[in-house]
Short mmCIF file of C-alpha atoms in Angstrom, two decimals:
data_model
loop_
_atom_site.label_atom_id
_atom_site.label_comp_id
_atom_site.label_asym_id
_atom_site.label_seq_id
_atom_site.Cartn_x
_atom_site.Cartn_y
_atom_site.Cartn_z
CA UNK A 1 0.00 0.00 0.00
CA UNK A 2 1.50 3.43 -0.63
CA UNK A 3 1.69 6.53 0.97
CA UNK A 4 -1.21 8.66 1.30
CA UNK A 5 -0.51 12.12 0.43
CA UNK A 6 -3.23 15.17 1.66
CA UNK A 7 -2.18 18.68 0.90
CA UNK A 8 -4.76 21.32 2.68
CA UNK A 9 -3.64 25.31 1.20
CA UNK A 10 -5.35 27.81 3.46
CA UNK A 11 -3.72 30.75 1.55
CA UNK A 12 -3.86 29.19 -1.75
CA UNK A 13 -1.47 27.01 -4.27
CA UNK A 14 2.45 26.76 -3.98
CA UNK A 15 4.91 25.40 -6.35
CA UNK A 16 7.34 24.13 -3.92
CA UNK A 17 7.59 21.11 -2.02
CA UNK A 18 7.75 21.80 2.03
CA UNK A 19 7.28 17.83 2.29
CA UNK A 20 10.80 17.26 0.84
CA UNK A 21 12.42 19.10 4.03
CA UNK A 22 10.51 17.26 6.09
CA UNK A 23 11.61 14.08 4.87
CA UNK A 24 15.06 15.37 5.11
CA UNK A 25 15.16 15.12 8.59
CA UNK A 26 15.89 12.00 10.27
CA UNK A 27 13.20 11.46 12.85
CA UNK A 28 10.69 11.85 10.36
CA UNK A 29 12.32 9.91 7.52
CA UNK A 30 12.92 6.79 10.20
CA UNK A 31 8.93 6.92 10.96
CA UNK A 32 8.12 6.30 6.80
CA UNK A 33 10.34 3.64 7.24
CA UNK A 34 8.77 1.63 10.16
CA UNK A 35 5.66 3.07 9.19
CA UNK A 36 4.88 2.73 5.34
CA UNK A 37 1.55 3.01 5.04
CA UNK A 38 1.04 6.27 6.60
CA UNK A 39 -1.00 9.02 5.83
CA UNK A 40 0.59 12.86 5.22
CA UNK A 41 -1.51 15.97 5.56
CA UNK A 42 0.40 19.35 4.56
CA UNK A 43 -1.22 22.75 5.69
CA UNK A 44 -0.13 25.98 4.95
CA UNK A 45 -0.45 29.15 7.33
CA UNK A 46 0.41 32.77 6.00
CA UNK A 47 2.34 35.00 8.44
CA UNK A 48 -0.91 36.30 9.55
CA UNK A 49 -2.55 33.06 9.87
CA UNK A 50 0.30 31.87 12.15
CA UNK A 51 -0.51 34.80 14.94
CA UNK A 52 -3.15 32.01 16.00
CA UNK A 53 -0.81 29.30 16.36
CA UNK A 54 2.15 30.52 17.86
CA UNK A 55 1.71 29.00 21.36
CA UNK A 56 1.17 25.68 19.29
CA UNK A 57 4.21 25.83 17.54
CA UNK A 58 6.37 26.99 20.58
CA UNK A 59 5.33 24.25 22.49
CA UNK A 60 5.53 21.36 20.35
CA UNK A 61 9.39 22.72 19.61
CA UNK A 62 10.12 23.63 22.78
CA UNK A 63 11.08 27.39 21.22
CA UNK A 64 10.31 30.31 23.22
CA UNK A 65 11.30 32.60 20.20
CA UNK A 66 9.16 31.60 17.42
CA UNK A 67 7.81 34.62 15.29
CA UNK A 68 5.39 35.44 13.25
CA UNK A 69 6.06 34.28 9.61
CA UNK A 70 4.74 31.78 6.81
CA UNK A 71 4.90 27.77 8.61
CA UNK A 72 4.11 24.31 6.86
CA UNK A 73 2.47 21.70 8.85
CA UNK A 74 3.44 18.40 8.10
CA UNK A 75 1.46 15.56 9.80
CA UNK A 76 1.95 11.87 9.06
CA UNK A 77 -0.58 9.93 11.07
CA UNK A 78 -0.02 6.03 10.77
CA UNK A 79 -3.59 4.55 11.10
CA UNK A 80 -2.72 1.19 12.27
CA UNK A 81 -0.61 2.17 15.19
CA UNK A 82 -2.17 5.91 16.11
CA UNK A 83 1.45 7.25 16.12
CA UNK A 84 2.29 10.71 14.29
CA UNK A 85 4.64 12.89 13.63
CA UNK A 86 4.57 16.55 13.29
CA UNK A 87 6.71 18.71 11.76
CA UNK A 88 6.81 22.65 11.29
CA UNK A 89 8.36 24.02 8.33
CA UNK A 90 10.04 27.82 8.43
CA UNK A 91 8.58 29.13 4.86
CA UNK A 92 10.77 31.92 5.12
CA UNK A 93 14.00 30.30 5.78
CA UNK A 94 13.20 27.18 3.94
CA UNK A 95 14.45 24.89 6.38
CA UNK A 96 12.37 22.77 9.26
CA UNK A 97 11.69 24.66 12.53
CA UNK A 98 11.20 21.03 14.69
CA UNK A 99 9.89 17.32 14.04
CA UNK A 100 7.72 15.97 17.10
CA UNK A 101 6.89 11.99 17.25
CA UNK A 102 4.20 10.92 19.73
CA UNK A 103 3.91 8.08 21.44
CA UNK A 104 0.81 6.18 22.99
CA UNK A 105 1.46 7.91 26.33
CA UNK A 106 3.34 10.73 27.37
CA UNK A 107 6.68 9.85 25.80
CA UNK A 108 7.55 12.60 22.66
CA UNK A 109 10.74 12.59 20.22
CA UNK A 110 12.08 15.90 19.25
CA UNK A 111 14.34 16.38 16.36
CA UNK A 112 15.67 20.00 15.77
CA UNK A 113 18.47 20.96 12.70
CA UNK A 114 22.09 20.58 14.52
CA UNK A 115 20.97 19.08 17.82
CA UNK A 116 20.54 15.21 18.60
CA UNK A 117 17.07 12.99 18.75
CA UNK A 118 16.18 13.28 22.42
CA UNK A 119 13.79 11.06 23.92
CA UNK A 120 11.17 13.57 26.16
CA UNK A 121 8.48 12.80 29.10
CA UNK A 122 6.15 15.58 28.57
CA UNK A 123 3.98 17.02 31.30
CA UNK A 124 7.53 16.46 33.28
CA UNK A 125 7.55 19.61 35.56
CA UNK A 126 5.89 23.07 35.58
CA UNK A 127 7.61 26.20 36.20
CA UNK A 128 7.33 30.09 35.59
CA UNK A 129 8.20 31.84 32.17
CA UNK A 130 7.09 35.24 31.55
CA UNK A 131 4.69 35.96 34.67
CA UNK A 132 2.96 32.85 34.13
CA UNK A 133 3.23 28.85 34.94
CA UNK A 134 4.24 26.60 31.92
CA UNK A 135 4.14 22.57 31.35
CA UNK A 136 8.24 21.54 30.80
CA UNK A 137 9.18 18.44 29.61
CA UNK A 138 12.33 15.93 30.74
CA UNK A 139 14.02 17.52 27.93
CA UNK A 140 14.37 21.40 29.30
CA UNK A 141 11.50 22.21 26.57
CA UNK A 142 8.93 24.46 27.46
CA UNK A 143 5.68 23.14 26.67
CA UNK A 144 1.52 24.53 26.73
CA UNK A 145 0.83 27.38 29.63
CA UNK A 146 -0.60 25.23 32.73
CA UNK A 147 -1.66 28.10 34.42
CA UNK A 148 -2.31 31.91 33.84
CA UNK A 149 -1.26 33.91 36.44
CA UNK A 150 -3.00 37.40 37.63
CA UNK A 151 -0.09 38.87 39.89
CA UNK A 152 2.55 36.82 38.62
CA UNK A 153 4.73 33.84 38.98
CA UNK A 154 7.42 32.91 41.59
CA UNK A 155 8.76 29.71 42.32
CA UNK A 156 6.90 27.80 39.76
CA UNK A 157 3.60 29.02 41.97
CA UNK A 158 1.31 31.69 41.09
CA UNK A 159 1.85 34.94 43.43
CA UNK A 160 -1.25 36.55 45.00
CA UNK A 161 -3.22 33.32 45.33
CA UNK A 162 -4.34 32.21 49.26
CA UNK A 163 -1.83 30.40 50.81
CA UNK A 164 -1.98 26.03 49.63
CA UNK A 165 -0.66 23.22 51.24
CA UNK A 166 1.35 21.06 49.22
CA UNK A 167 0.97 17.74 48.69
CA UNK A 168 -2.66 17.63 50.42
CA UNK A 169 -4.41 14.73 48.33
CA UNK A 170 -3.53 12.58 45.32
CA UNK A 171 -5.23 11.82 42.15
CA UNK A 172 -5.58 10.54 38.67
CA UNK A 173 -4.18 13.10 36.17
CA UNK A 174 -3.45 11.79 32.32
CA UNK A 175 -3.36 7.91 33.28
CA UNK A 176 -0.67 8.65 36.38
CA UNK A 177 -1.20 9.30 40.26
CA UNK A 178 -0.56 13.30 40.99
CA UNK A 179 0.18 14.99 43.90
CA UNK A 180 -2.70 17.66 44.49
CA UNK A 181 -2.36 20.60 47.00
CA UNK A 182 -5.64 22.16 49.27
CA UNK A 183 -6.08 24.63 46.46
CA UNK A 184 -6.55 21.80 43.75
CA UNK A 185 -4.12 22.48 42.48
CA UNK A 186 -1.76 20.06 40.50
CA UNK A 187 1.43 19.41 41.67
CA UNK A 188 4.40 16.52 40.80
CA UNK A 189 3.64 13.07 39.55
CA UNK A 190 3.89 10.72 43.05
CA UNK A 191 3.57 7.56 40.75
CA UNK A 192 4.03 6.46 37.17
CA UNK A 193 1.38 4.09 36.29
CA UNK A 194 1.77 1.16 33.11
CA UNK A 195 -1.78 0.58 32.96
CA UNK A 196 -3.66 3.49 33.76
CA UNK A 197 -5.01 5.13 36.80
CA UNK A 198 -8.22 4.66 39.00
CA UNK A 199 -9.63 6.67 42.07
CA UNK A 200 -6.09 7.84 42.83
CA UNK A 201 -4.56 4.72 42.61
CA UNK A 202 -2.61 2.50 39.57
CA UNK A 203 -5.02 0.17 37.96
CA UNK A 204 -3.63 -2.92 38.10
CA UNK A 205 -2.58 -5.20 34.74
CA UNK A 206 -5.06 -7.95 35.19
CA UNK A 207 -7.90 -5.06 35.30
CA UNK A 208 -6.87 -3.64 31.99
CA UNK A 209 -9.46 -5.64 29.84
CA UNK A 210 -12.01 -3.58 32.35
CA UNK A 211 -11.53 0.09 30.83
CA UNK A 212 -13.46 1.04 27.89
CA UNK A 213 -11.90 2.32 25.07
CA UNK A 214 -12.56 6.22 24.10
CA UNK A 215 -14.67 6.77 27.34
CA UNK A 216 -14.22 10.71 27.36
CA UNK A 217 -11.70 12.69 25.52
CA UNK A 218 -9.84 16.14 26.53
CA UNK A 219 -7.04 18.40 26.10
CA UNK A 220 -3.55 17.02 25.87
CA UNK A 221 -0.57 19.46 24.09
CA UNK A 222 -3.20 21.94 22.84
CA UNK A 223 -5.39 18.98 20.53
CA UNK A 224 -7.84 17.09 21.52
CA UNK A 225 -7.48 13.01 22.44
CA UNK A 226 -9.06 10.14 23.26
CA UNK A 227 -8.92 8.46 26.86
CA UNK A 228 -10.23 5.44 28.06
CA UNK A 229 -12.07 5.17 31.13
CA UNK A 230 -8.73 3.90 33.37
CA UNK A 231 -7.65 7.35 32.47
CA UNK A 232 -5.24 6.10 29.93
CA UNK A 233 -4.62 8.72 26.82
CA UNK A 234 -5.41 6.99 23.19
CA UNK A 235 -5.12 7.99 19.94
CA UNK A 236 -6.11 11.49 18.49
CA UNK A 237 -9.27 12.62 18.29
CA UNK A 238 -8.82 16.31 16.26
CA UNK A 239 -5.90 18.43 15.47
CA UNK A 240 -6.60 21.75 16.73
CA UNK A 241 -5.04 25.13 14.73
CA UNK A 242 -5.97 27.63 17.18
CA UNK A 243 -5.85 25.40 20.86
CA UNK A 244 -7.86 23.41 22.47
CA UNK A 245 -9.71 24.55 25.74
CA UNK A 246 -12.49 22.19 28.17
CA UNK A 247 -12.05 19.35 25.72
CA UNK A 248 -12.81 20.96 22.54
CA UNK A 249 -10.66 22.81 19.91
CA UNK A 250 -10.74 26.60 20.12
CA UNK A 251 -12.48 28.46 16.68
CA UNK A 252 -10.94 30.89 14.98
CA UNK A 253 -13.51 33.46 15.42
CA UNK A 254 -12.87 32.86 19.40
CA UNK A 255 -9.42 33.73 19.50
CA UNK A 256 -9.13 37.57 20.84
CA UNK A 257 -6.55 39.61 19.89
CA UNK A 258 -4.27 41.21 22.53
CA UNK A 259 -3.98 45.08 22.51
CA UNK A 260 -1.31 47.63 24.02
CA UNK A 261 -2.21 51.03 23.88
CA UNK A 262 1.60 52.09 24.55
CA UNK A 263 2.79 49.71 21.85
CA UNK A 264 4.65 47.34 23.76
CA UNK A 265 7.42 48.14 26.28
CA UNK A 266 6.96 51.48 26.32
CA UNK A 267 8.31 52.17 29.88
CA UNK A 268 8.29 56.19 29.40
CA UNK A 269 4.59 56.31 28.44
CA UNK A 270 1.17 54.27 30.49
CA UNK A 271 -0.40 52.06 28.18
CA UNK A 272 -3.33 49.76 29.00
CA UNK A 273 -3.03 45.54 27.42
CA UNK A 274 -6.28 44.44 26.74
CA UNK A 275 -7.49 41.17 25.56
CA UNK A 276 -11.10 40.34 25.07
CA UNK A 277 -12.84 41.55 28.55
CA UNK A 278 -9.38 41.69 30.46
CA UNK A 279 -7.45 45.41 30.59
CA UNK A 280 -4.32 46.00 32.59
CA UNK A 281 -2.74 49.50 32.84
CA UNK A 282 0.64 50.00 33.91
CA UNK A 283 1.09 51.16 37.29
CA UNK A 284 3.98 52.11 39.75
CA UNK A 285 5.03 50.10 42.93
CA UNK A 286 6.05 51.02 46.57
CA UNK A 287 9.19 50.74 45.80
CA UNK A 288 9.68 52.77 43.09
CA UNK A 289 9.60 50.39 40.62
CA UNK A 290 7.12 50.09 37.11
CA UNK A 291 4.93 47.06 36.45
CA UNK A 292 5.00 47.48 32.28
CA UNK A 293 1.89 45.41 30.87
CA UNK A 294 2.45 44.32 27.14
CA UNK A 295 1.65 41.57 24.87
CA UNK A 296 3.69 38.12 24.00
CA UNK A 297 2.57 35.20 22.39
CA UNK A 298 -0.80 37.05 21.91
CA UNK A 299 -1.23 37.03 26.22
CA UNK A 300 -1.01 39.60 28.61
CA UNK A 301 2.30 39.65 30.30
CA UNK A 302 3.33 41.91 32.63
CA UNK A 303 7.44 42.91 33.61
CA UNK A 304 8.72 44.89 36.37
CA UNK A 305 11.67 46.86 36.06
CA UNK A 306 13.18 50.06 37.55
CA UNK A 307 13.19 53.47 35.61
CA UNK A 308 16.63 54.73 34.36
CA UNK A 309 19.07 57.29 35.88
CA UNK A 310 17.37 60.50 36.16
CA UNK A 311 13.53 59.41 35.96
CA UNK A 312 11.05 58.18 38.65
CA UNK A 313 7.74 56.11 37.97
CA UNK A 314 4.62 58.41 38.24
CA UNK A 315 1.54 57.44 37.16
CA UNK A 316 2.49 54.14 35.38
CA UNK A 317 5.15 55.45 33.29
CA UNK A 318 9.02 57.05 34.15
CA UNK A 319 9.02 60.12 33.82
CA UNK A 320 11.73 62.87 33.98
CA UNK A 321 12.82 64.29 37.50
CA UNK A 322 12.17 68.05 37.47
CA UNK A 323 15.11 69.25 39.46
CA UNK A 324 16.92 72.56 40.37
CA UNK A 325 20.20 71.74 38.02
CA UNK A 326 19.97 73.17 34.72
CA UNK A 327 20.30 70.06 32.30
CA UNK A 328 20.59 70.88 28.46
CA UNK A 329 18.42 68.82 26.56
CA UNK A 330 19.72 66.71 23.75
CA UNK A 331 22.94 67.15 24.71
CA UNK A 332 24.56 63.94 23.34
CA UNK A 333 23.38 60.98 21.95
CA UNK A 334 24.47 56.61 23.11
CA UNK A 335 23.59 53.50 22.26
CA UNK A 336 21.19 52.67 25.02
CA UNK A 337 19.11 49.17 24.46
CA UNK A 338 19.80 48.16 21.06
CA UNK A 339 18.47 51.67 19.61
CA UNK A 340 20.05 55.33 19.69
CA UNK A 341 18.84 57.66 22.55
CA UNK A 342 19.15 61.42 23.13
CA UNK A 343 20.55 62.39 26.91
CA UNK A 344 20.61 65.73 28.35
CA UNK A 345 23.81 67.25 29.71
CA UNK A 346 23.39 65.48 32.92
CA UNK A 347 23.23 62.24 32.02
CA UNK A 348 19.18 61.27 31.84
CA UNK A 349 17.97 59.93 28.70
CA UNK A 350 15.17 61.08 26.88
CA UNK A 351 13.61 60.24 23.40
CA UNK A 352 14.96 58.31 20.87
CA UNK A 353 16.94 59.97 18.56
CA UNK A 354 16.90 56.52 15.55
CA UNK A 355 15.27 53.26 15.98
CA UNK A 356 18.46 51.28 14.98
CA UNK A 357 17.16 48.05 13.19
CA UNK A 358 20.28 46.37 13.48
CA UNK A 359 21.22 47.17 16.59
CA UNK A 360 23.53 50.21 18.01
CA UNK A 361 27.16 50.17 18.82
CA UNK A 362 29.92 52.92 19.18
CA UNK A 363 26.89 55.65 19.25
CA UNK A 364 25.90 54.43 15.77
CA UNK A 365 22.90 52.01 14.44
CA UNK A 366 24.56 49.32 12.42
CA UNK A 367 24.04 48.98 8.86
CA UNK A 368 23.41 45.09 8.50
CA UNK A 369 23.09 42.06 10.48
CA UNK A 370 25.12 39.60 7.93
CA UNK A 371 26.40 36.55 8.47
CA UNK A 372 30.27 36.65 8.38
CA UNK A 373 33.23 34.71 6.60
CA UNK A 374 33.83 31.01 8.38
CA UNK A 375 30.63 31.47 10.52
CA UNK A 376 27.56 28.60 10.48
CA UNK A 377 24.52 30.40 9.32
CA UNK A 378 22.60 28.24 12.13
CA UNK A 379 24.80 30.00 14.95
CA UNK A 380 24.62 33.39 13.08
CA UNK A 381 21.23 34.11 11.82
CA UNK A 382 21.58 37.11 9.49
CA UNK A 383 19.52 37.52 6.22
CA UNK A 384 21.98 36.82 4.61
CA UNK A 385 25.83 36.69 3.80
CA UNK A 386 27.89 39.79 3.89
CA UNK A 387 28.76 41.43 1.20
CA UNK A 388 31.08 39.50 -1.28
CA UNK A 389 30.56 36.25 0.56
CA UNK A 390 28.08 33.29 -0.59
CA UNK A 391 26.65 30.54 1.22
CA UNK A 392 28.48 27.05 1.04
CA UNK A 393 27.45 23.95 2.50
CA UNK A 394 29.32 21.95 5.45
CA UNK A 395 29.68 18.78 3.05
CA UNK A 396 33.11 17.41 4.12
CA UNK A 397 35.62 15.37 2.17
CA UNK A 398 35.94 11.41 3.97
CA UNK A 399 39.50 9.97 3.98
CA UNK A 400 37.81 8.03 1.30
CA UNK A 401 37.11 10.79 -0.91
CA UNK A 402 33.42 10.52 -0.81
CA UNK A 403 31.53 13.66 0.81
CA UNK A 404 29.63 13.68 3.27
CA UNK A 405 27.70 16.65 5.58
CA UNK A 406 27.79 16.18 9.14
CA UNK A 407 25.95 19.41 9.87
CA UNK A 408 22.76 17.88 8.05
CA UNK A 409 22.70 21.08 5.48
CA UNK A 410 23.96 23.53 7.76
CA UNK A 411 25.32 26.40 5.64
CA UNK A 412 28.66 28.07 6.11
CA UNK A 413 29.15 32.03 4.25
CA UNK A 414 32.54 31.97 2.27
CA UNK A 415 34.88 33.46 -0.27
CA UNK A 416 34.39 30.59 -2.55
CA UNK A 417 34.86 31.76 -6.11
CA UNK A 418 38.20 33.99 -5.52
CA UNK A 419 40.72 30.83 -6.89
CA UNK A 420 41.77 30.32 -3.03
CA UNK A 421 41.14 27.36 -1.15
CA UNK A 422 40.40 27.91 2.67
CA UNK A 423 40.92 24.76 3.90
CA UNK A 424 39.40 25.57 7.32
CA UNK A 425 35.76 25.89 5.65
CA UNK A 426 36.35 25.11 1.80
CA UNK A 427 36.77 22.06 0.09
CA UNK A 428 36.38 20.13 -3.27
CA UNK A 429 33.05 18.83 -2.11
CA UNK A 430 31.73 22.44 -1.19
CA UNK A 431 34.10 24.44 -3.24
CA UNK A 432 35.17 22.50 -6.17
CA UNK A 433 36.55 25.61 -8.22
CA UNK A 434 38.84 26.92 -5.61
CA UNK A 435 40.01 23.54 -4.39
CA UNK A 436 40.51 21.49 -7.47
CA UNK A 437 43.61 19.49 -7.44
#
């Protein structure tokens, strides 16, 4: 039987072939393998579309610093054993962001460009990120938010909440016996359970036969899935593009956008973040410091830091201290956080002077963000090469004289094409016309 191939366009009709760098990567080309018969659904998301999904596609990668930009979905669902595996494409870049296998249970496999196949336990621990609690796997990968939280987050615990005892009561949780505290609130797995769980206890092996299959299904890394009624998780039940909330995937139409009147971190102005019915202004703290509300990840967020050198929080914003020295404004000009800022003669800064989109040094915003000669394009992300370089790849030349590429594609910017061989990066496999014998 061959392989099923489903291609779902939500923007429309492409020429190119996303599939073929997902079946570049290893994890994904060892599941056609073992897995012939499986089924592969390709869906395209503009840069726009992908606002909706962002949370998704962080998660499953374990990548707090995915952007907006045009992704391809890969799925390849194998029908006989209800395994998949997922992988997100970077349209822009051309190259694949992450490929996620699932297992029956919690197990995952993540396979990122330049990085080993590691073997994850999701739903492993919970801790804060941005003022909130998230799911982390074994791996160190930051998974689906567990928790939103109001005041923010301290020692993976929510601040501002009444006070809970830990470890109060155990339950069932996702097949495995979980320590609860008084707040119900979920805490650390106290037991690991091979056959499911049952009133807060491990259902034994012989009682297996006794759970029916698909009892209820809910939530598990933002899709829906089946569970049986020994709490045990199944197969799939829906793929959800926008989350999936109380057992059901969230609509388009339902997904609010989040506001900020201030634009962001705007720490010298007040600026309200609103999302649906929610609004949080900025506001100042006893001790001096600002509370800046902004949106991430289309979520309220919230950061406190303290005003710079010359300004005190007023009002939810750092303003200016009026004093009795006589400070000339826009005196001089410094690189101050990435961008160029104006200071008066005594040292406080005030507006800024150039948004530097390359970043600032030496008083100056920099021109370009290239990639330079000898450096891996992986470890230096700039558009592109500087200028007079070109992109080679890290194919190698074996003792045998067969090439091979032990960066899996990773590209390296060179001088290739100027009749000198630079043996530290350039070779006959990668640079045939400057290193022919």
């Amino acid at each position: 039987m061959g392989v099923l191939l489903i291609i779902v366009s939500i923007s429309g009709c492409t020429t190119l072939n996303p599939e073929d760098l997902a079946f570049a990567n290893p994890l994904v080309k060892q599941f056609m393998d073992d897995y012939p018969n499986a089924e592969i659904h390709i869906t395209h998301f503009t840069a726009e579309q992908s606002e909706q999904i962002l949370e998704n596609i962080s998660a499953q990668c374990g990548n707090p610093f995915i952007t907006t930009k045009d992704y391809y979905r890969v799925t390849i669902d194998d029908p006989d054993s209800g395994l998949e595996v997922v992988a997100w494409i970077d349209w822009e870049k051309q190259e694949i962001e992450c490929a996620v296998k699932y297992g029956t249970e919690e197990e995952k496999t993540i396979s990122k460009p330049g990085e080993p196949i590691k073997e994850c336990k999701a739903h492993h621990e919970y801790k804060c990120h941005g003022n909130h609690l998230y799911w982390y796997d074994s791996c160190g990968n930051k998974e689906e938010k567990k928790e939103a939280c109001k005041h923010g987050c301290e020692n993976a615990t929510c601040q501002g909440k009444d006070s809970c005892e830990a470890n109060a009561e155990f339950k069932c949780h996702g097949g495995h016996v979980f320590w609860y505290d008084s707040c119900g609130n979920l805490g650390y797995k106290k037991q690991a359970c091979e056959n499911g769980c049952e009133n807060g206890a491990c259902t034994q092996a012989q009682n297996q036969t006794n759970c029916t299959v698909q009892h209820e299904y809910k939530c598990y890394e933002n899709h829906v899935y089946w569970y049986d009624s020994c709490g045990k998780k199944g197969d799939k039940k829906e793929y959800c593009n926008n989350g999936c909330e109380e057992g059901a995937c969230i609509e388009a139409n339902e997904t609010e956008n989040c506001t900020d009147s201030d634009g962001g971190k705007n720490y010298l102005e007040k600026g309200n973040a609103t999302k649906g019915t929610s609004s949080l202004s900025d506001h100042c703290n006893g001790d001096g410091t600002l509370t800046e509300k902004y949106c991430e990840g289309n979520e309220i967020e919230a950061e406190t830091v303290s005003c710079d050198e010359g300004y005190e929080c007023d009002d939810g914003a750092c303003v200016q201290v009026q004093n009795e020295t006589n400070c000339t404004a826009h005196f001089k000009y410094e690189c101050r956080d990435g961008d160029l800022y104006w200071l008066d003669s005594c040292g406080a800064k005030e507006d800024m002077k150039e948004d530097c989109g390359y970043g600032c040094e030496s008083g100056a915003c920099l021109e370009s963000n290239c990639t330079e000669e000898g450096q891996l394009m992986v470890v230096y992300p700039g558009y592109e090469c500087c200028e007079g370089l070109v992109a080679i790849s890290s194919i190698n030349v074996t003792v045998n004289g067969t090439c091979e590429d032990p960066l899996l594609g990773v590209s390296i910017c060179s001088n290739c094409g100027d009749a000198v061989c630079d043996a530290t990066w350039e070779n006959l496999c990668n640079c045939p016309e400057d290193c022919a014998e």
